[in-house]
Amino acid sequence: MDLRISDEHRQLRELARRFTDERIVPHATRWDRDEAIDRDLVPALGEVGFLGLGIDEEYGGSGGDNLAYCLVLEEIARGDSAVRGIISVSLGLIAKTIFKHGTEEQKRRWLPGLTAGTQVGCFALTEPGTGSDAGSLVTKAVRDGDDWVINGRKVFITNGTWADVALVFARTGGPGPRGISAFLVPTGTAGFEANEIHGKLGMRGQATAEITLENVRVPDDAVISHEGFKLAMAALDRGRMSVAAGCVGAARGALEASLKYAKEREQFGKPIAGFQLVQELLADMAVDTDAARLLTWRVADLADRGEPFGTEASMAKLYASEAAVRVANNAIQVFGGYGYIDEYPVGKYLRDARVTTLYEGTSQIQKLLIGRALTGINAFV
């Protein structure tokens, strides 16, 4: 076991750190207030290779392993978790799914644009009536000659109003998970409509949408799998690793901001960093951050070695998301009243962290998945 990262990984992390400090940190508060990230950031992410990690160069990717992916996401989330979410979805859930499961034609059509950031993808699984119980989704696709006609609604779809392609999960068979297929739907198709959701607690700069599909007609070659539920769950295993990595970054950002502030802020004639109870807060934050990182790196290591990692991904996502909330909450305590206004970053860290305990499987769902792996008993049925 060697937890030291290679020179190549170190250089990539430094590139991500510089990019975050120069292109993200100066704008994060404005994006949060305006509920909109500057769109030109996406091709900039593509130019430095962050949207092509794990994708072969022949499709426009930049290669690299899962640890490289986690290192980049940690740095990006330190600046703004909403930006991390763009990468996690467009690359992690869409481009990597196409790379792994798509036909050669689908790869050639979509991957160059997604990896360059000239196109964006979204993952259309969640519906108004089905969140955790994704196997019961009701969006339906019916065969009509050589085409499929899709009708339904999706909600809380990251990148939904920005996306050029949506990975849409729809029912093509009977009830339950086995009746679900997955389609690559160009968002410019007639009948596809996306409306942005405003007023979110956190991740405010990220484009989150409700999608309506009304008689959306796609050809048969839009199907990426008729085992759509399995495809979705495999994508979410990878997604949980990326969410965990982002939570590490958010926690680290909150910790670093708190350390800086605690050394500068004086009360009772000395910096508050000199008070034992403040040091206790900082110590708890540091332990949570490092523990979350090590759990995340274990997932990346398993994935890079081609071993099963689903349960470990659930563990990492569960711990890292809850840890990010604890760390950010402690950061506000260190800042006191100043932590409650958005002139300082720690309130945003808390608001952004909170949703990570909900999406890509709630903390309770992660516990059920871990429990099933431990006992062999399925608590979902």
Coordinates of C-alpha atoms in Angstrom, one line a residue:
M1 CA 0.0 0.0 0.0
D2 CA 1.4 3.3 -1.1
L3 CA -0.7 6.4 -0.6
R4 CA 1.8 8.8 -2.2
I5 CA 0.5 10.1 -5.6
S6 CA 2.7 10.0 -8.7
D7 CA 4.4 13.0 -10.2
E8 CA 1.9 12.9 -13.1
H9 CA -1.0 13.0 -10.6
R10 CA 0.7 15.8 -8.7
Q11 CA 1.1 17.9 -11.8
L12 CA -2.6 17.3 -12.7
R13 CA -3.7 18.3 -9.3
E14 CA -1.6 21.5 -9.5
L15 CA -3.2 22.3 -12.8
A16 CA -6.6 21.8 -11.3
R17 CA -5.6 24.0 -8.4
R18 CA -4.5 26.8 -10.6
F19 CA -7.5 26.6 -12.8
T20 CA -9.8 26.7 -9.8
D21 CA -8.0 29.7 -8.2
E22 CA -8.0 31.6 -11.5
R23 CA -11.3 30.7 -13.2
I24 CA -13.7 29.6 -10.4
V25 CA -12.9 31.1 -7.0
P26 CA -13.1 34.8 -8.1
H27 CA -16.6 34.2 -9.5
A28 CA -18.2 31.7 -7.2
T29 CA -20.1 34.2 -5.1
R30 CA -21.5 36.0 -8.1
W31 CA -22.6 32.8 -9.7
D32 CA -24.3 31.7 -6.5
R33 CA -26.1 35.0 -6.2
D34 CA -27.1 35.1 -9.9
E35 CA -28.0 31.4 -10.0
A36 CA -26.0 31.1 -13.2
I37 CA -22.4 29.9 -13.9
D38 CA -20.8 31.6 -16.9
R39 CA -21.4 29.3 -19.8
D40 CA -18.0 29.9 -21.3
L41 CA -16.4 28.0 -18.4
V42 CA -17.5 24.7 -19.9
P43 CA -15.3 24.8 -23.0
A44 CA -12.5 26.1 -20.8
L45 CA -12.9 22.9 -18.7
G46 CA -12.6 21.0 -21.9
E47 CA -9.5 22.8 -23.1
V48 CA -7.6 21.7 -20.0
G49 CA -8.8 18.2 -20.4
F50 CA -11.0 18.0 -17.3
L51 CA -14.0 16.9 -19.4
G52 CA -12.1 14.0 -21.0
L53 CA -10.6 12.3 -18.1
G54 CA -10.9 8.5 -18.4
I55 CA -11.9 8.8 -22.1
D56 CA -9.5 7.5 -24.8
E57 CA -7.8 10.2 -26.9
E58 CA -9.3 8.8 -30.2
Y59 CA -12.6 10.1 -29.0
G60 CA -11.2 13.5 -27.8
G61 CA -10.5 12.4 -24.3
S62 CA -7.5 13.1 -22.2
G63 CA -7.1 9.6 -20.7
G64 CA -6.1 9.2 -17.0
D65 CA -7.4 7.0 -14.3
N66 CA -10.0 7.2 -11.6
L67 CA -7.6 8.7 -9.1
A68 CA -6.8 11.5 -11.5
Y69 CA -10.5 12.1 -11.9
C70 CA -11.0 12.3 -8.1
L71 CA -8.0 14.7 -7.6
V72 CA -9.4 17.1 -10.2
L73 CA -12.9 17.0 -8.8
E74 CA -11.6 17.7 -5.3
E75 CA -9.9 20.8 -6.5
I76 CA -12.8 22.0 -8.5
A77 CA -15.3 21.5 -5.6
R78 CA -13.0 23.5 -3.4
G79 CA -13.8 26.4 -5.6
D80 CA -17.5 25.7 -6.4
S81 CA -19.4 22.4 -6.0
A82 CA -21.8 23.6 -8.8
V83 CA -18.9 23.4 -11.3
R84 CA -17.9 20.0 -10.0
G85 CA -21.5 18.9 -10.7
I86 CA -21.3 19.9 -14.3
I87 CA -18.2 17.6 -14.7
S88 CA -19.6 14.8 -12.7
V89 CA -22.8 14.6 -14.8
S90 CA -21.6 15.5 -18.3
L91 CA -18.4 13.4 -18.1
G92 CA -19.0 11.0 -15.3
L93 CA -22.6 10.0 -16.0
I94 CA -22.9 10.7 -19.7
A95 CA -19.6 10.6 -21.5
K96 CA -18.2 7.6 -19.5
T97 CA -21.5 5.7 -20.0
I98 CA -21.3 6.3 -23.8
F99 CA -17.6 5.3 -23.8
K100 CA -18.3 2.1 -21.8
H101 CA -21.6 1.0 -23.3
G102 CA -22.3 2.9 -26.5
T103 CA -22.0 1.8 -30.1
E104 CA -19.1 3.0 -32.2
E105 CA -21.5 5.4 -33.9
Q106 CA -22.7 6.8 -30.6
K107 CA -19.2 7.3 -29.4
R108 CA -18.2 9.1 -32.6
R109 CA -21.3 11.3 -32.5
W110 CA -21.2 12.5 -28.9
L111 CA -17.8 12.0 -27.2
P112 CA -15.7 14.6 -29.1
G113 CA -18.2 17.4 -28.2
L114 CA -18.7 16.3 -24.6
T115 CA -15.0 16.0 -23.9
A116 CA -14.3 19.4 -25.6
G117 CA -17.0 21.1 -23.6
T118 CA -18.7 22.3 -26.8
Q119 CA -21.6 20.0 -25.9
V120 CA -23.1 19.1 -22.5
G121 CA -24.9 16.0 -21.3
C122 CA -27.6 15.4 -18.7
F123 CA -28.8 12.3 -16.9
A124 CA -32.6 12.1 -17.0
L125 CA -33.6 9.4 -14.5
T126 CA -35.4 11.1 -11.6
E127 CA -39.2 11.8 -12.0
P128 CA -41.7 13.8 -9.9
G129 CA -43.0 10.5 -8.4
T130 CA -39.9 8.4 -8.4
G131 CA -36.6 9.4 -6.7
S132 CA -35.1 6.6 -4.7
D133 CA -37.5 4.1 -6.3
A134 CA -36.1 4.6 -9.8
G135 CA -37.2 1.1 -10.8
S136 CA -40.8 2.3 -10.8
L137 CA -40.3 5.2 -13.2
V138 CA -43.3 5.9 -15.5
T139 CA -41.8 7.7 -18.5
K140 CA -42.7 5.5 -21.4
A141 CA -41.1 4.7 -24.8
V142 CA -43.3 3.0 -27.4
R143 CA -42.0 1.4 -30.6
D144 CA -43.4 3.0 -33.8
G145 CA -42.0 1.5 -36.9
D146 CA -38.2 2.1 -36.9
D147 CA -38.5 4.8 -34.2
W148 CA -39.3 5.1 -30.5
V149 CA -41.8 7.7 -29.2
I150 CA -41.1 8.9 -25.6
N151 CA -43.5 10.6 -23.2
G152 CA -43.0 11.6 -19.6
R153 CA -41.5 14.0 -17.1
K154 CA -38.1 14.2 -15.4
V155 CA -37.1 16.5 -12.5
F156 CA -34.0 17.8 -10.7
I157 CA -31.9 17.2 -13.8
T158 CA -28.4 18.7 -13.5
N159 CA -27.3 20.5 -16.8
G160 CA -30.9 20.0 -18.0
T161 CA -31.3 23.4 -19.7
W162 CA -27.7 23.4 -21.0
A163 CA -27.6 19.9 -22.3
D164 CA -27.2 18.9 -26.0
V165 CA -27.9 15.2 -25.3
A166 CA -30.0 13.6 -22.5
L167 CA -29.5 10.1 -21.3
V168 CA -33.2 9.3 -20.9
F169 CA -34.5 6.3 -19.0
A170 CA -37.9 5.1 -20.1
R171 CA -40.2 2.1 -19.7
T172 CA -40.3 -0.1 -22.8
G173 CA -41.5 -3.3 -21.1
G174 CA -43.3 -4.5 -18.0
P175 CA -43.2 -3.1 -14.5
G176 CA -40.1 -2.9 -12.4
P177 CA -36.4 -2.4 -13.2
R178 CA -36.3 -5.0 -16.0
G179 CA -38.7 -3.1 -18.2
I180 CA -36.5 0.0 -18.5
S181 CA -34.4 1.1 -21.5
A182 CA -31.9 3.9 -21.9
F183 CA -31.9 6.4 -24.9
L184 CA -29.5 9.1 -26.1
V185 CA -31.9 11.9 -26.9
P186 CA -30.7 15.1 -28.6
T187 CA -32.3 17.9 -26.7
G188 CA -33.2 19.7 -29.9
T189 CA -35.7 17.0 -30.8
A190 CA -39.3 18.2 -31.2
G191 CA -41.3 17.7 -28.0
F192 CA -38.3 17.9 -25.7
E193 CA -38.6 20.9 -23.3
A194 CA -36.4 21.9 -20.3
N195 CA -37.3 24.5 -17.8
E196 CA -34.9 25.7 -15.2
I197 CA -35.6 25.2 -11.5
H198 CA -34.8 28.4 -9.4
G199 CA -34.7 29.0 -5.7
K200 CA -32.5 26.1 -4.7
L201 CA -30.8 26.1 -1.3
G202 CA -27.4 25.3 -2.7
M203 CA -25.7 24.5 -6.0
R204 CA -27.4 27.6 -7.2
G205 CA -25.1 28.3 -10.1
Q206 CA -25.8 24.9 -11.6
A207 CA -28.5 24.6 -14.3
T208 CA -31.1 22.3 -12.8
A209 CA -34.2 21.5 -14.8
E210 CA -37.6 19.9 -15.1
I211 CA -37.8 18.1 -18.4
T212 CA -41.0 17.3 -20.3
L213 CA -41.0 14.8 -23.2
E214 CA -44.1 15.0 -25.3
N215 CA -44.1 12.6 -28.3
V216 CA -40.4 12.8 -28.6
R217 CA -39.4 10.6 -31.6
V218 CA -36.0 9.1 -31.8
P219 CA -34.6 6.4 -34.1
D220 CA -33.7 2.9 -32.9
D221 CA -30.0 3.8 -32.9
A222 CA -30.7 6.2 -30.0
V223 CA -31.0 3.1 -27.8
I224 CA -27.9 2.6 -25.7
S225 CA -29.2 -0.3 -23.7
H226 CA -32.4 -2.3 -23.1
E227 CA -31.1 -3.0 -19.6
G228 CA -31.5 0.6 -18.7
F229 CA -31.8 0.1 -14.9
K230 CA -28.5 -1.8 -14.8
L231 CA -26.9 0.9 -16.9
A232 CA -28.2 3.6 -14.5
M233 CA -27.0 1.8 -11.4
A234 CA -23.5 1.2 -12.9
A235 CA -23.3 4.9 -13.8
L236 CA -24.4 5.9 -10.3
D237 CA -21.7 3.7 -8.7
R238 CA -19.2 5.8 -10.6
G239 CA -21.2 8.9 -9.8
R240 CA -21.0 8.3 -6.1
M241 CA -17.2 8.2 -6.3
S242 CA -17.3 11.6 -8.0
V243 CA -19.8 13.1 -5.5
A244 CA -17.5 11.8 -2.7
A245 CA -14.5 13.4 -4.3
G246 CA -16.4 16.7 -4.6
C247 CA -17.4 16.5 -0.9
V248 CA -13.8 16.1 0.0
G249 CA -13.0 19.3 -1.9
A250 CA -15.9 21.2 -0.3
A251 CA -14.8 20.1 3.2
R252 CA -11.2 21.0 2.5
G253 CA -12.2 24.4 1.2
A254 CA -14.2 25.0 4.4
L255 CA -11.4 23.8 6.6
E256 CA -8.8 26.0 4.8
A257 CA -11.0 29.0 5.0
S258 CA -11.5 28.4 8.7
L259 CA -7.9 27.9 9.5
K260 CA -7.0 31.2 7.8
Y261 CA -9.8 33.1 9.5
A262 CA -9.0 31.6 12.9
K263 CA -5.4 32.8 12.7
E264 CA -6.5 36.3 11.8
R265 CA -9.5 36.9 13.9
E266 CA -8.7 38.1 17.4
Q267 CA -10.8 37.9 20.5
F268 CA -9.8 38.4 24.2
G269 CA -6.5 39.7 23.0
K270 CA -5.3 36.7 20.8
P271 CA -6.2 34.9 17.6
I272 CA -9.2 32.6 18.1
A273 CA -7.0 29.7 16.7
G274 CA -5.4 29.7 20.2
F275 CA -8.5 28.7 22.0
Q276 CA -8.9 25.0 22.7
L277 CA -12.6 24.7 21.7
V278 CA -11.8 26.3 18.3
Q279 CA -9.0 23.9 17.9
E280 CA -11.4 21.1 18.6
L281 CA -13.6 22.3 15.8
L282 CA -10.7 22.5 13.4
A283 CA -9.4 19.0 14.5
D284 CA -12.8 17.4 13.9
M285 CA -12.9 19.1 10.5
A286 CA -9.5 17.8 9.5
V287 CA -10.2 14.2 10.5
D288 CA -13.5 14.2 8.7
T289 CA -11.8 15.6 5.5
D290 CA -9.0 13.1 5.5
A291 CA -11.2 10.1 6.3
A292 CA -13.5 11.0 3.5
R293 CA -10.6 11.4 1.1
L294 CA -9.1 8.0 2.0
L295 CA -12.5 6.3 1.5
T296 CA -12.8 8.0 -1.9
W297 CA -9.3 7.0 -3.0
R298 CA -10.1 3.4 -2.1
V299 CA -13.0 3.4 -4.6
A300 CA -10.7 4.9 -7.3
D301 CA -8.1 2.2 -6.6
L302 CA -10.6 -0.6 -6.8
A303 CA -12.0 0.8 -10.1
D304 CA -8.6 1.3 -11.6
R305 CA -7.7 -2.3 -10.8
G306 CA -11.0 -3.6 -12.4
E307 CA -12.4 -4.9 -9.1
P308 CA -16.0 -4.4 -7.9
F309 CA -16.4 -1.1 -6.0
G310 CA -20.2 -0.5 -5.7
T311 CA -20.4 -1.1 -1.9
E312 CA -17.2 0.9 -1.3
A313 CA -18.6 3.7 -3.5
S314 CA -21.7 3.8 -1.3
M315 CA -19.5 3.9 1.9
A316 CA -17.5 6.8 0.4
K317 CA -20.5 8.7 -0.7
L318 CA -22.3 8.2 2.6
Y319 CA -19.4 9.3 4.7
A320 CA -18.0 12.1 2.6
S321 CA -21.4 13.8 2.0
E322 CA -22.3 13.7 5.7
A323 CA -18.8 14.8 6.6
A324 CA -18.9 17.7 4.2
V325 CA -22.1 18.9 6.0
R326 CA -20.4 18.6 9.4
V327 CA -17.3 20.3 8.3
A328 CA -19.1 23.2 6.7
N329 CA -21.3 23.6 9.8
N330 CA -18.3 23.7 12.0
A331 CA -16.7 26.2 9.7
I332 CA -19.7 28.6 10.3
Q333 CA -19.2 28.1 14.0
V334 CA -15.5 29.2 13.6
F335 CA -16.5 32.2 11.6
G336 CA -19.4 33.1 14.0
G337 CA -21.8 35.7 12.6
Y338 CA -19.6 36.4 9.6
G339 CA -20.1 32.8 8.5
Y340 CA -23.8 33.5 8.1
I341 CA -23.3 36.0 5.2
D342 CA -22.2 35.2 1.7
E343 CA -19.3 37.7 1.8
Y344 CA -17.4 34.6 3.2
P345 CA -17.5 31.2 1.5
V346 CA -18.4 28.9 4.4
G347 CA -22.2 29.4 4.2
K348 CA -22.1 28.4 0.6
Y349 CA -20.1 25.3 1.4
L350 CA -22.8 24.2 3.8
R351 CA -25.7 24.9 1.4
D352 CA -23.9 23.1 -1.4
A353 CA -23.0 20.1 0.7
R354 CA -26.5 19.6 1.9
V355 CA -27.8 18.3 -1.4
T356 CA -25.0 15.7 -1.7
T357 CA -26.7 13.7 1.1
L358 CA -29.8 13.5 -1.2
Y359 CA -28.8 13.0 -4.8
E360 CA -27.3 10.0 -6.5
G361 CA -28.8 8.0 -3.7
T362 CA -29.7 9.5 -0.3
S363 CA -27.7 8.7 2.8
Q364 CA -30.5 6.2 3.8
I365 CA -30.3 4.5 0.4
Q366 CA -26.5 4.1 0.8
K367 CA -27.0 2.5 4.2
L368 CA -29.5 0.0 2.7
L369 CA -27.0 -0.8 -0.1
I370 CA -24.2 -1.3 2.4
G371 CA -26.5 -3.4 4.7
R372 CA -27.5 -5.6 1.8
A373 CA -23.9 -6.2 0.9
L374 CA -23.1 -7.1 4.6
T375 CA -26.1 -9.4 5.2
G376 CA -27.0 -10.7 1.7
I377 CA -30.6 -9.6 2.5
N378 CA -32.4 -7.2 0.2
A379 CA -34.2 -4.5 2.3
F380 CA -35.7 -2.9 -0.8
V381 CA -38.3 -5.7 -1.3

